[in-house]
Short mmCIF file of N, CA, C and O in Angstrom, two decimals:
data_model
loop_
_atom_site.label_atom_id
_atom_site.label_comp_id
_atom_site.label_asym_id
_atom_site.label_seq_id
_atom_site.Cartn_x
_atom_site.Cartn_y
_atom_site.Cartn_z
N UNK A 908 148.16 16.55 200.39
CA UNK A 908 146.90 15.87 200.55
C UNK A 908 145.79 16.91 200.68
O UNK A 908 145.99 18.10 200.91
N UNK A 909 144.35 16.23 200.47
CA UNK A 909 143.75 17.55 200.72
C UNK A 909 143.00 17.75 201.51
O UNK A 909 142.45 16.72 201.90
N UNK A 910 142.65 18.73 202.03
CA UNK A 910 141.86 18.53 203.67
C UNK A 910 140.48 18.11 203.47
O UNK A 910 139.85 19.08 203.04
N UNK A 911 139.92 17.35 203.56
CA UNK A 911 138.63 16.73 203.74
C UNK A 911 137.52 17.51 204.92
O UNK A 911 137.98 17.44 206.06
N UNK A 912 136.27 18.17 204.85
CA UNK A 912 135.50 18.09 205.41
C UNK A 912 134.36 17.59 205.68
O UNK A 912 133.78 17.79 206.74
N UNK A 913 133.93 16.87 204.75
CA UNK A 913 132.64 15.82 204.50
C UNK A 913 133.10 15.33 202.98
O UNK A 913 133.80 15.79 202.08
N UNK A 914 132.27 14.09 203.23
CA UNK A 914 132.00 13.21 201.78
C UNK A 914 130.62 12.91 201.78
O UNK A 914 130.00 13.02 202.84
N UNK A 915 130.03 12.54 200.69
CA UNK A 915 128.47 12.04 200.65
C UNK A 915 128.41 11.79 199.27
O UNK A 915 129.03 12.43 198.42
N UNK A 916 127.46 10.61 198.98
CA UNK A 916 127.13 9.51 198.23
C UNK A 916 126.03 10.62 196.80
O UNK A 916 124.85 10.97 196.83
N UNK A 917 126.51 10.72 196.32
CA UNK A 917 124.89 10.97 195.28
C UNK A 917 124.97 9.84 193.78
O UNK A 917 125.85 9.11 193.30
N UNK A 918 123.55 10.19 193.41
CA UNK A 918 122.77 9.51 192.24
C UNK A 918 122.18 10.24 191.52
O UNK A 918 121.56 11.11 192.14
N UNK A 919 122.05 10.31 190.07
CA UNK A 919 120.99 11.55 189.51
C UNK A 919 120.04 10.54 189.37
O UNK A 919 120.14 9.32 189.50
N UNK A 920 118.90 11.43 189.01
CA UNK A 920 117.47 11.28 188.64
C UNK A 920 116.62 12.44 187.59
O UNK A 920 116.77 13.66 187.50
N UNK A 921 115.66 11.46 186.82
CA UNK A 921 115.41 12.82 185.85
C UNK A 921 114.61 13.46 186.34
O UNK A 921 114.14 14.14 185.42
N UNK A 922 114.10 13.69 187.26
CA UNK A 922 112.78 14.65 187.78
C UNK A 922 112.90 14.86 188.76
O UNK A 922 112.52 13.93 189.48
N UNK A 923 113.34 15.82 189.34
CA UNK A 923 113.54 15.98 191.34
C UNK A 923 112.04 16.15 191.87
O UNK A 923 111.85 16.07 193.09
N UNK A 924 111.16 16.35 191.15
CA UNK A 924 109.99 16.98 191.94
C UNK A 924 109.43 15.31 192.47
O UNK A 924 108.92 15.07 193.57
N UNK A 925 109.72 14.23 191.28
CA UNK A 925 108.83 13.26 191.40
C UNK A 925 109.89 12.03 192.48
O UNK A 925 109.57 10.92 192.92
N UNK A 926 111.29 12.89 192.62
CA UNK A 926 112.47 11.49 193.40
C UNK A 926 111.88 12.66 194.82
O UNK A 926 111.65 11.85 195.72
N UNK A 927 111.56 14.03 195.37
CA UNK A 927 110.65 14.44 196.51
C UNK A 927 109.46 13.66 197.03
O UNK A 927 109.04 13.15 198.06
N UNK A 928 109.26 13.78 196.22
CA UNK A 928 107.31 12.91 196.31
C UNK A 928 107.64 11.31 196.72
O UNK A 928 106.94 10.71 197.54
N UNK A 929 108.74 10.71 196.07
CA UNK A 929 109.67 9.11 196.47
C UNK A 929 110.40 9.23 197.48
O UNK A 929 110.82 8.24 198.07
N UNK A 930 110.62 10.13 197.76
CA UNK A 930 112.00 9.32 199.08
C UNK A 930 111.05 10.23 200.04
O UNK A 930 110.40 9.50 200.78
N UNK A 931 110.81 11.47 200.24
CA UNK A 931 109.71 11.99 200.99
C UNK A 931 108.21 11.19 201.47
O UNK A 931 107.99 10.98 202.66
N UNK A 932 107.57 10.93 200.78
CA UNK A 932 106.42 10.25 201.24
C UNK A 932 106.56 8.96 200.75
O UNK A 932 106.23 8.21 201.67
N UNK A 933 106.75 8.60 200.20
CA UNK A 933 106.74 6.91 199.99
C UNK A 933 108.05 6.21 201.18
O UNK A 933 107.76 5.32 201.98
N UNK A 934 108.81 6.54 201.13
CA UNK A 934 110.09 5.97 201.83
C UNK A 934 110.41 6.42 203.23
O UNK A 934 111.09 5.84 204.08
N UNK A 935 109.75 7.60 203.32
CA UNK A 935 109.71 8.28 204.39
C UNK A 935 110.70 8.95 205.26
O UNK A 935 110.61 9.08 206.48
N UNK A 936 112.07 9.52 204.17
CA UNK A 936 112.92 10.05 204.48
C UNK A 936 112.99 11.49 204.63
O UNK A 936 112.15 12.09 203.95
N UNK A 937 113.96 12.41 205.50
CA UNK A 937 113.98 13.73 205.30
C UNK A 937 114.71 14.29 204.02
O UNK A 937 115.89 14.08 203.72
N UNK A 938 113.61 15.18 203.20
CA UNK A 938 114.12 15.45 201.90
C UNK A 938 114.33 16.97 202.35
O UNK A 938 113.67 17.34 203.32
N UNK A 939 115.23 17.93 201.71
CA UNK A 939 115.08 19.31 201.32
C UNK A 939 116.22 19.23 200.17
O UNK A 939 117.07 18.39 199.88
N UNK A 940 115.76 20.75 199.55
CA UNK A 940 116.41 21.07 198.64
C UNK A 940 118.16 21.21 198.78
O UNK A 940 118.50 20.99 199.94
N UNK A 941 118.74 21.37 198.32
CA UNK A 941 120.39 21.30 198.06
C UNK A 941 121.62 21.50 196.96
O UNK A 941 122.45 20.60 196.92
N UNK A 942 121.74 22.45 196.21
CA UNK A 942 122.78 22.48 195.45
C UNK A 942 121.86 21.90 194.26
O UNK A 942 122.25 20.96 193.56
N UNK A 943 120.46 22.62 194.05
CA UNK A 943 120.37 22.69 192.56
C UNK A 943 119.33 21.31 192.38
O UNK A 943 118.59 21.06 191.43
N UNK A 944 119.56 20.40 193.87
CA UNK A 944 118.92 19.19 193.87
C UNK A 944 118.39 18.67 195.02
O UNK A 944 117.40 19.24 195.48
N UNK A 945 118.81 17.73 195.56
CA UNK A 945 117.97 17.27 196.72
C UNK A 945 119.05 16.52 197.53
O UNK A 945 119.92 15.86 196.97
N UNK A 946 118.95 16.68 199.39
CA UNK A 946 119.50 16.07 200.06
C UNK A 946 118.66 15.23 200.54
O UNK A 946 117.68 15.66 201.14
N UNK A 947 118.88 13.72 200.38
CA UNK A 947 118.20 12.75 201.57
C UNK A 947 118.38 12.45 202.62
O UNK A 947 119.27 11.61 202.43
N UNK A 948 118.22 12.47 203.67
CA UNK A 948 118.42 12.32 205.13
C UNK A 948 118.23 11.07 205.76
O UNK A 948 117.22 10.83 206.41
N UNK A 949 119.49 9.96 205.53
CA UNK A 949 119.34 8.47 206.17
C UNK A 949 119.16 8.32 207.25
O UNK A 949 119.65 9.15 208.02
N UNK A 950 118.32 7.15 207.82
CA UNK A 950 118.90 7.02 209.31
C UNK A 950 119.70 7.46 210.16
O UNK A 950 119.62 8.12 211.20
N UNK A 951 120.91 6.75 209.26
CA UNK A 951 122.23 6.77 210.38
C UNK A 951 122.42 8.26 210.28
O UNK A 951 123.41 8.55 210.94
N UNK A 952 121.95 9.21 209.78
CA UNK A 952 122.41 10.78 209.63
C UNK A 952 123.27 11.47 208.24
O UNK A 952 123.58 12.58 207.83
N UNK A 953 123.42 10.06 207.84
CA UNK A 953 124.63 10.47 206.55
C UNK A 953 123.55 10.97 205.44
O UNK A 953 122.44 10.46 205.35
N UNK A 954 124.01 11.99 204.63
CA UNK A 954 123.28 12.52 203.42
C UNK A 954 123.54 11.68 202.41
O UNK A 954 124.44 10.84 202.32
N UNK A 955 122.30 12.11 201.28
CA UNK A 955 122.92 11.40 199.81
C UNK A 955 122.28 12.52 198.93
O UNK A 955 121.13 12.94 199.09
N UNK A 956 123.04 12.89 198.13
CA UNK A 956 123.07 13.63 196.85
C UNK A 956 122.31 13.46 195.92
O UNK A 956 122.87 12.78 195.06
N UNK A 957 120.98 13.81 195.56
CA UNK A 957 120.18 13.77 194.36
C UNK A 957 120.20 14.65 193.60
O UNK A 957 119.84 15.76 193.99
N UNK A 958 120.67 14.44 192.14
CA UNK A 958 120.69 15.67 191.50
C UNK A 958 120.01 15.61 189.96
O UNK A 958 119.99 14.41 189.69
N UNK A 959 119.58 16.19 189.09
CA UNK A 959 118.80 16.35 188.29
C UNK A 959 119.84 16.19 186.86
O UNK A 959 120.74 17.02 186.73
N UNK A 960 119.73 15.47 186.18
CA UNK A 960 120.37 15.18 184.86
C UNK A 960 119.76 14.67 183.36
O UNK A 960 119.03 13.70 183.18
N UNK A 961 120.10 15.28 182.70
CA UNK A 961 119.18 15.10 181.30
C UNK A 961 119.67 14.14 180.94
O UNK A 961 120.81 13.67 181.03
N UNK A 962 118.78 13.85 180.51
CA UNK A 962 118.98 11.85 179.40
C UNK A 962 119.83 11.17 180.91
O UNK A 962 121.03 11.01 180.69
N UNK A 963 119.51 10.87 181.99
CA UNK A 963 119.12 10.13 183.03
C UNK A 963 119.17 8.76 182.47
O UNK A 963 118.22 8.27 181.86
N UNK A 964 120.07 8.26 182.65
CA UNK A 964 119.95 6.61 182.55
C UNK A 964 120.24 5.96 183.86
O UNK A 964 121.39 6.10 184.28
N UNK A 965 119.25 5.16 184.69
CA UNK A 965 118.82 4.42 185.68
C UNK A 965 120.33 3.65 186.07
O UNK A 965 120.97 3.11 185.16
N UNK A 966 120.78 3.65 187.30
CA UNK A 966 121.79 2.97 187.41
C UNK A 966 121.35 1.10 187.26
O UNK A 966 120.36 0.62 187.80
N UNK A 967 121.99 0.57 186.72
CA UNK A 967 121.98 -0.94 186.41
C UNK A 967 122.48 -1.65 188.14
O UNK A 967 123.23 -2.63 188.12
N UNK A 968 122.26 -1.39 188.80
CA UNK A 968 122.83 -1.64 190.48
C UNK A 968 122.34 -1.43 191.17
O UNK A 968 121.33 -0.77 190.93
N UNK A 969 122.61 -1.79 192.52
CA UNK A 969 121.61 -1.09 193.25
C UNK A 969 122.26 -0.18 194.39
O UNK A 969 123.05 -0.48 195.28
N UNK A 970 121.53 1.26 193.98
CA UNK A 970 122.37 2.23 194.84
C UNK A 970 122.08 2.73 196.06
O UNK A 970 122.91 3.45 196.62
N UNK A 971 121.11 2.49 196.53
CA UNK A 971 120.47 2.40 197.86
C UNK A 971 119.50 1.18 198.71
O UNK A 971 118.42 0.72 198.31
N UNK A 972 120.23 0.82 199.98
CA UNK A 972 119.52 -0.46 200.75
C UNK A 972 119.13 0.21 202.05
O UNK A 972 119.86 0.98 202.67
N UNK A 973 118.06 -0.14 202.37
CA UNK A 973 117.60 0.36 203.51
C UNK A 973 116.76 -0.64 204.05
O UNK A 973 115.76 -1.21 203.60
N UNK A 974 117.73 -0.81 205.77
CA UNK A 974 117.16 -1.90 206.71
C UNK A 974 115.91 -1.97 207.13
O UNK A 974 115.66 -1.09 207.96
N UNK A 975 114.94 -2.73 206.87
CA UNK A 975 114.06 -2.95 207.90
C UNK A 975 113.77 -4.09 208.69
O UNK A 975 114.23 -5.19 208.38
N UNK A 976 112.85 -3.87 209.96
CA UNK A 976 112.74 -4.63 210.79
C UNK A 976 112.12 -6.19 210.32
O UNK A 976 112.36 -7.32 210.73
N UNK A 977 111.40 -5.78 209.47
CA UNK A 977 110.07 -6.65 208.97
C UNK A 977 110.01 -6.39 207.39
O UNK A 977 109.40 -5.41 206.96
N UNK A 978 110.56 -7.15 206.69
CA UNK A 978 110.92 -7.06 205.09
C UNK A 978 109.27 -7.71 204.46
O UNK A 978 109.06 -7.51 203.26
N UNK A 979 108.38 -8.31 205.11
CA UNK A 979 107.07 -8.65 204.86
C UNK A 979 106.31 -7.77 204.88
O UNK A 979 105.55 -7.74 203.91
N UNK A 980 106.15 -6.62 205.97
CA UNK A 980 105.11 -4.99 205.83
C UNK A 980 106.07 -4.65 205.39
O UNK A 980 105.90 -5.08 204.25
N UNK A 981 107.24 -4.08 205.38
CA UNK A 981 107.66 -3.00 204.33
C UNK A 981 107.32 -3.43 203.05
O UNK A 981 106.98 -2.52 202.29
N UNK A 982 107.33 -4.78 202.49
CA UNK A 982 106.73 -4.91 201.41
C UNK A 982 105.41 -4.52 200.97
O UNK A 982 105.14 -3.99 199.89
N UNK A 983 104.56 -4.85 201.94
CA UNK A 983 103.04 -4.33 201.58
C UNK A 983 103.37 -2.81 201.84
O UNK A 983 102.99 -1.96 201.04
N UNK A 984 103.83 -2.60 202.55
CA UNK A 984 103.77 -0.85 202.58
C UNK A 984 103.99 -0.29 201.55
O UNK A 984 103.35 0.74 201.35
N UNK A 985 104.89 -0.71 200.59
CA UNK A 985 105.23 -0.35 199.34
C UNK A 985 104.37 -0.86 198.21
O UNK A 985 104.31 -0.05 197.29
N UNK A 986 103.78 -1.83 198.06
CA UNK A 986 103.08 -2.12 197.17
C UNK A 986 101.91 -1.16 197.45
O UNK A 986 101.56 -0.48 196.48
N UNK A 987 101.20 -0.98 198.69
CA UNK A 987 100.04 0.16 199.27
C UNK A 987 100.37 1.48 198.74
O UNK A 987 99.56 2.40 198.68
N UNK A 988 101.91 1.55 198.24
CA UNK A 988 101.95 3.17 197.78
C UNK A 988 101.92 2.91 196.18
O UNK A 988 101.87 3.91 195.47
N UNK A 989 101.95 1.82 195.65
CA UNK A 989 102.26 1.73 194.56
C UNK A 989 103.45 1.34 193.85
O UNK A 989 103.63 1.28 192.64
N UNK A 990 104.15 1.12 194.71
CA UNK A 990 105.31 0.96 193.69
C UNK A 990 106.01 -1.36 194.12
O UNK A 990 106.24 -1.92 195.20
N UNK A 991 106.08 -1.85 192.79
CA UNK A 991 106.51 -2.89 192.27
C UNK A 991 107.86 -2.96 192.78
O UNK A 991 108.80 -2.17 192.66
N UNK A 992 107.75 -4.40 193.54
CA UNK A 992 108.89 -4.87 194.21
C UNK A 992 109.08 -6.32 193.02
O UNK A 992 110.15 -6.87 192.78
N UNK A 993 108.03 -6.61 192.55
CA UNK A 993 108.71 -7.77 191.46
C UNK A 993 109.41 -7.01 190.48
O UNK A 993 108.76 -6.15 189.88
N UNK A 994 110.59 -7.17 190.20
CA UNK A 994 111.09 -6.57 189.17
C UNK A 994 111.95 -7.65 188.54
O UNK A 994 112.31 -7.40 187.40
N UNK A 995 112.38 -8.86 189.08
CA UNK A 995 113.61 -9.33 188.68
C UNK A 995 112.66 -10.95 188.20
O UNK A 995 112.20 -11.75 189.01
N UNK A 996 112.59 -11.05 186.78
CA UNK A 996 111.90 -12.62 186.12
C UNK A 996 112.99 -13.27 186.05
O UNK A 996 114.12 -12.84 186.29
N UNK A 997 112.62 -14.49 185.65
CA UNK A 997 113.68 -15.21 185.11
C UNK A 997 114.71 -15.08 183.83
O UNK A 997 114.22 -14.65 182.78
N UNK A 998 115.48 -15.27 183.84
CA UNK A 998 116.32 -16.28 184.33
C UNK A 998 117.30 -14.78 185.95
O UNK A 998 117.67 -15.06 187.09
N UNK A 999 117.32 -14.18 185.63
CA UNK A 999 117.75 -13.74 186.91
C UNK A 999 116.90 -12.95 188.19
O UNK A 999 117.12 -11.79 188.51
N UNK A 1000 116.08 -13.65 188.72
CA UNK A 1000 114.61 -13.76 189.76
C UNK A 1000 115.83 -13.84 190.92
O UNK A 1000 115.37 -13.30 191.93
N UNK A 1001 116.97 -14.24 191.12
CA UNK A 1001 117.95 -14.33 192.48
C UNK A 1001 116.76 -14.90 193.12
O UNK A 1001 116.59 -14.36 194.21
N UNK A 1002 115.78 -15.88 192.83
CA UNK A 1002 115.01 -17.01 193.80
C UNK A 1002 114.04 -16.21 194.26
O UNK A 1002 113.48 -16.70 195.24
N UNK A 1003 113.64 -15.23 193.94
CA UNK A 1003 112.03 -14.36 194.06
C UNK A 1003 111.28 -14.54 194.39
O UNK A 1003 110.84 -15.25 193.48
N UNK A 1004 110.20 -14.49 195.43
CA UNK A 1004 109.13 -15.40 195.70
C UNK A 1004 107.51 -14.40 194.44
O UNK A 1004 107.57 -14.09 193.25
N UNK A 1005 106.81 -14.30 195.05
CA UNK A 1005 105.49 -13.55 193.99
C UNK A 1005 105.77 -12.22 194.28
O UNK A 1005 105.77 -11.44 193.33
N UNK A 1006 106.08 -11.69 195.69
CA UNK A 1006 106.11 -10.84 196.24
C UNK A 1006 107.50 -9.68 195.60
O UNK A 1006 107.35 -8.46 195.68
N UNK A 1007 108.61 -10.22 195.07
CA UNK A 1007 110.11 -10.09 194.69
C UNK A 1007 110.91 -10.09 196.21
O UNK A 1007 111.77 -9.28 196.54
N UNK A 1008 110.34 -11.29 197.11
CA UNK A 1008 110.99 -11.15 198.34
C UNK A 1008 112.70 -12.47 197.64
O UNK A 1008 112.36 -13.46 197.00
N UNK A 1009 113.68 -12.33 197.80
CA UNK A 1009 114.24 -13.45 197.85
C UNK A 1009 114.71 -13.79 199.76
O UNK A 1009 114.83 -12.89 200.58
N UNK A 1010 114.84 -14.83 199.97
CA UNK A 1010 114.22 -15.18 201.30
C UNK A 1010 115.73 -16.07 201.63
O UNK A 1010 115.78 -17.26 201.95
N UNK A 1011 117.01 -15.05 201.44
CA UNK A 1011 118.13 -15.56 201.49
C UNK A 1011 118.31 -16.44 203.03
O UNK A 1011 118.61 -17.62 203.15
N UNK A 1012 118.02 -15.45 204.10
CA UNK A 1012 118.27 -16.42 205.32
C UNK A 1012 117.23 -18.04 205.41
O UNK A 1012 117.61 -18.93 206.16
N UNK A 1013 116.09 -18.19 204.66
CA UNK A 1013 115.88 -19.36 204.75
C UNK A 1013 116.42 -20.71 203.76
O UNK A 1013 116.01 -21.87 203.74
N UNK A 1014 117.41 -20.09 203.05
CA UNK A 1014 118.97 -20.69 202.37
C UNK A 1014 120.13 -21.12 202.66
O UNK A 1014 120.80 -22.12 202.42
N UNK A 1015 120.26 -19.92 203.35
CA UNK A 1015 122.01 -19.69 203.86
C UNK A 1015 122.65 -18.78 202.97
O UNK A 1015 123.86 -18.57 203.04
N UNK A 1016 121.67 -18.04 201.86
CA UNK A 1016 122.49 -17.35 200.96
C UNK A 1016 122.40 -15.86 200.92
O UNK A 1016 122.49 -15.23 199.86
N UNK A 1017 122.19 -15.24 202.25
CA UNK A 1017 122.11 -14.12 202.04
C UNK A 1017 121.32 -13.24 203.01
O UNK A 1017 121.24 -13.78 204.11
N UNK A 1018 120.82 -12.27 202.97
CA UNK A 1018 119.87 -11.44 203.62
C UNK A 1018 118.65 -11.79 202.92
O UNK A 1018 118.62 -12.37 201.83
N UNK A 1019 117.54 -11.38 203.66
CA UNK A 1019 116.11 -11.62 202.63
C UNK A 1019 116.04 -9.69 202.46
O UNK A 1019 115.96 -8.73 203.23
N UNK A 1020 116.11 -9.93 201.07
CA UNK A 1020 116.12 -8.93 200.24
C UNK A 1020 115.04 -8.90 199.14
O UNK A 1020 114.55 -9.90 198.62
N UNK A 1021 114.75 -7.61 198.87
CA UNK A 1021 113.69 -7.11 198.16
C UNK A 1021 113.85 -5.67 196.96
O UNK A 1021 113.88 -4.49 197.34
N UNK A 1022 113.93 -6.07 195.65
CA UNK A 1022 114.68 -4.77 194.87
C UNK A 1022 113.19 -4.13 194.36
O UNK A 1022 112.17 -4.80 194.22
N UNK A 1023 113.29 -2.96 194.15
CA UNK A 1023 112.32 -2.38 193.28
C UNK A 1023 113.20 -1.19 193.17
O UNK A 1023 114.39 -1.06 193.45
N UNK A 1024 111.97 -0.04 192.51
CA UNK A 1024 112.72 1.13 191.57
C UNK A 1024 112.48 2.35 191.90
O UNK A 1024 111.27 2.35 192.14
N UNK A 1025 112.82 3.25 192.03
CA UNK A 1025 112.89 4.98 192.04
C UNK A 1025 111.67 5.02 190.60
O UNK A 1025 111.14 4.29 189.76
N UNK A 1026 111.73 6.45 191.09
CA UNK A 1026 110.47 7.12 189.57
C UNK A 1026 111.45 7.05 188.99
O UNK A 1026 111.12 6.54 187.92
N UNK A 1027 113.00 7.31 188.96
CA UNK A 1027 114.18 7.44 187.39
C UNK A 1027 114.48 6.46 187.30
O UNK A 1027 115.43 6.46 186.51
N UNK A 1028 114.10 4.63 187.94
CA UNK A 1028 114.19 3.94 187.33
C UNK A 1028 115.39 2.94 187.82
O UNK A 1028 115.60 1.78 187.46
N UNK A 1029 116.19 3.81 188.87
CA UNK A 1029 117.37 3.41 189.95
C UNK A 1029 116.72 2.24 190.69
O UNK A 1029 115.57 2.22 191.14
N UNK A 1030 117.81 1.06 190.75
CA UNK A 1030 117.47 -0.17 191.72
C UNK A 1030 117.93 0.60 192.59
O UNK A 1030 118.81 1.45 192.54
N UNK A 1031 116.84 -0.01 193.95
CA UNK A 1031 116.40 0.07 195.59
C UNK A 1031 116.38 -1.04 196.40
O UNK A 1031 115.64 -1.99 196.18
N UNK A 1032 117.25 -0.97 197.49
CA UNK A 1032 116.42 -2.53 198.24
C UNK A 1032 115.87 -2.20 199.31
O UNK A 1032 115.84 -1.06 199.79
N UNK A 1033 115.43 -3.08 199.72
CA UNK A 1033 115.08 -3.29 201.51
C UNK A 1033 115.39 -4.78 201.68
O UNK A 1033 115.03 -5.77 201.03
N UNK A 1034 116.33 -4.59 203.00
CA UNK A 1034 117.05 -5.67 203.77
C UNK A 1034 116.68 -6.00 204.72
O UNK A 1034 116.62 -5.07 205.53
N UNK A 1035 116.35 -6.97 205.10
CA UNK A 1035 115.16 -6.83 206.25
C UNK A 1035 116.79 -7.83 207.38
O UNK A 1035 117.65 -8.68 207.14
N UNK A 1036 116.25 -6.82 208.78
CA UNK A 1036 117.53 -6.77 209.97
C UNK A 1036 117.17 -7.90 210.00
O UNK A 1036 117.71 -8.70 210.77
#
């Protein structure tokens, strides 16, 4: 077997300078450099792996969710930086309101969740606790 000392999550992106400038000031995570690319610094303490790749195609999923308290200002907070939380029209909107809030706990179907995108184009959520 083999001895394990850490594991951690990564995603590429085509531009590290512009996924710094995104998870650094827009998202408001601890960024530094790392192995050619970028470490993000979650909450809970766990890292994630950003690394730089040519012809970059956007994961079709979504590879990072991050809790908040209040899924209504984190939304404006994000629209205030610029970046589009409507992303998902019909026919697959998963029940969207204008905002791209889907508002699962007033359903029964879910978390109220909110997707938008990285500068490379990667689905993002926010899950509101």
């Amino acid at each position: 077997m083999v001895q394990l000392e850490d594991a951690f999550p990564g995603f590429s992106v085509s531009d590290v300078d512009a996924a710094r400038a995104f998870y650094g000031g827009v998202i408001g995570l601890g960024v530094e450099d790392s192995m050619g690319g970028l470490r993000l610094a979650l909450p809970s303490g766990q890292g994630v792996f950003v690394y730089p790749k040519d012809e970059h195609e956007p994961a079709s999923f979504t590879i990072l969710n991050f809790v908040v308290p209040d899924i209504g200002a984190a939304v404006d907070d994000l629209n205030a930086a610029g970046v589009v939380t409507k992303i998902y029209d019909e026919p697959h909107s998963f029940g969207t309101d204008e905002r791209g809030i889907a508002w699962g706990s007033r359903s029964g179907q879910g978390p109220d969740i909110c997707w938008f995108r990285d500068p490379a184009g990667n689905v993002l959520s926010i899950i509101g606790a």
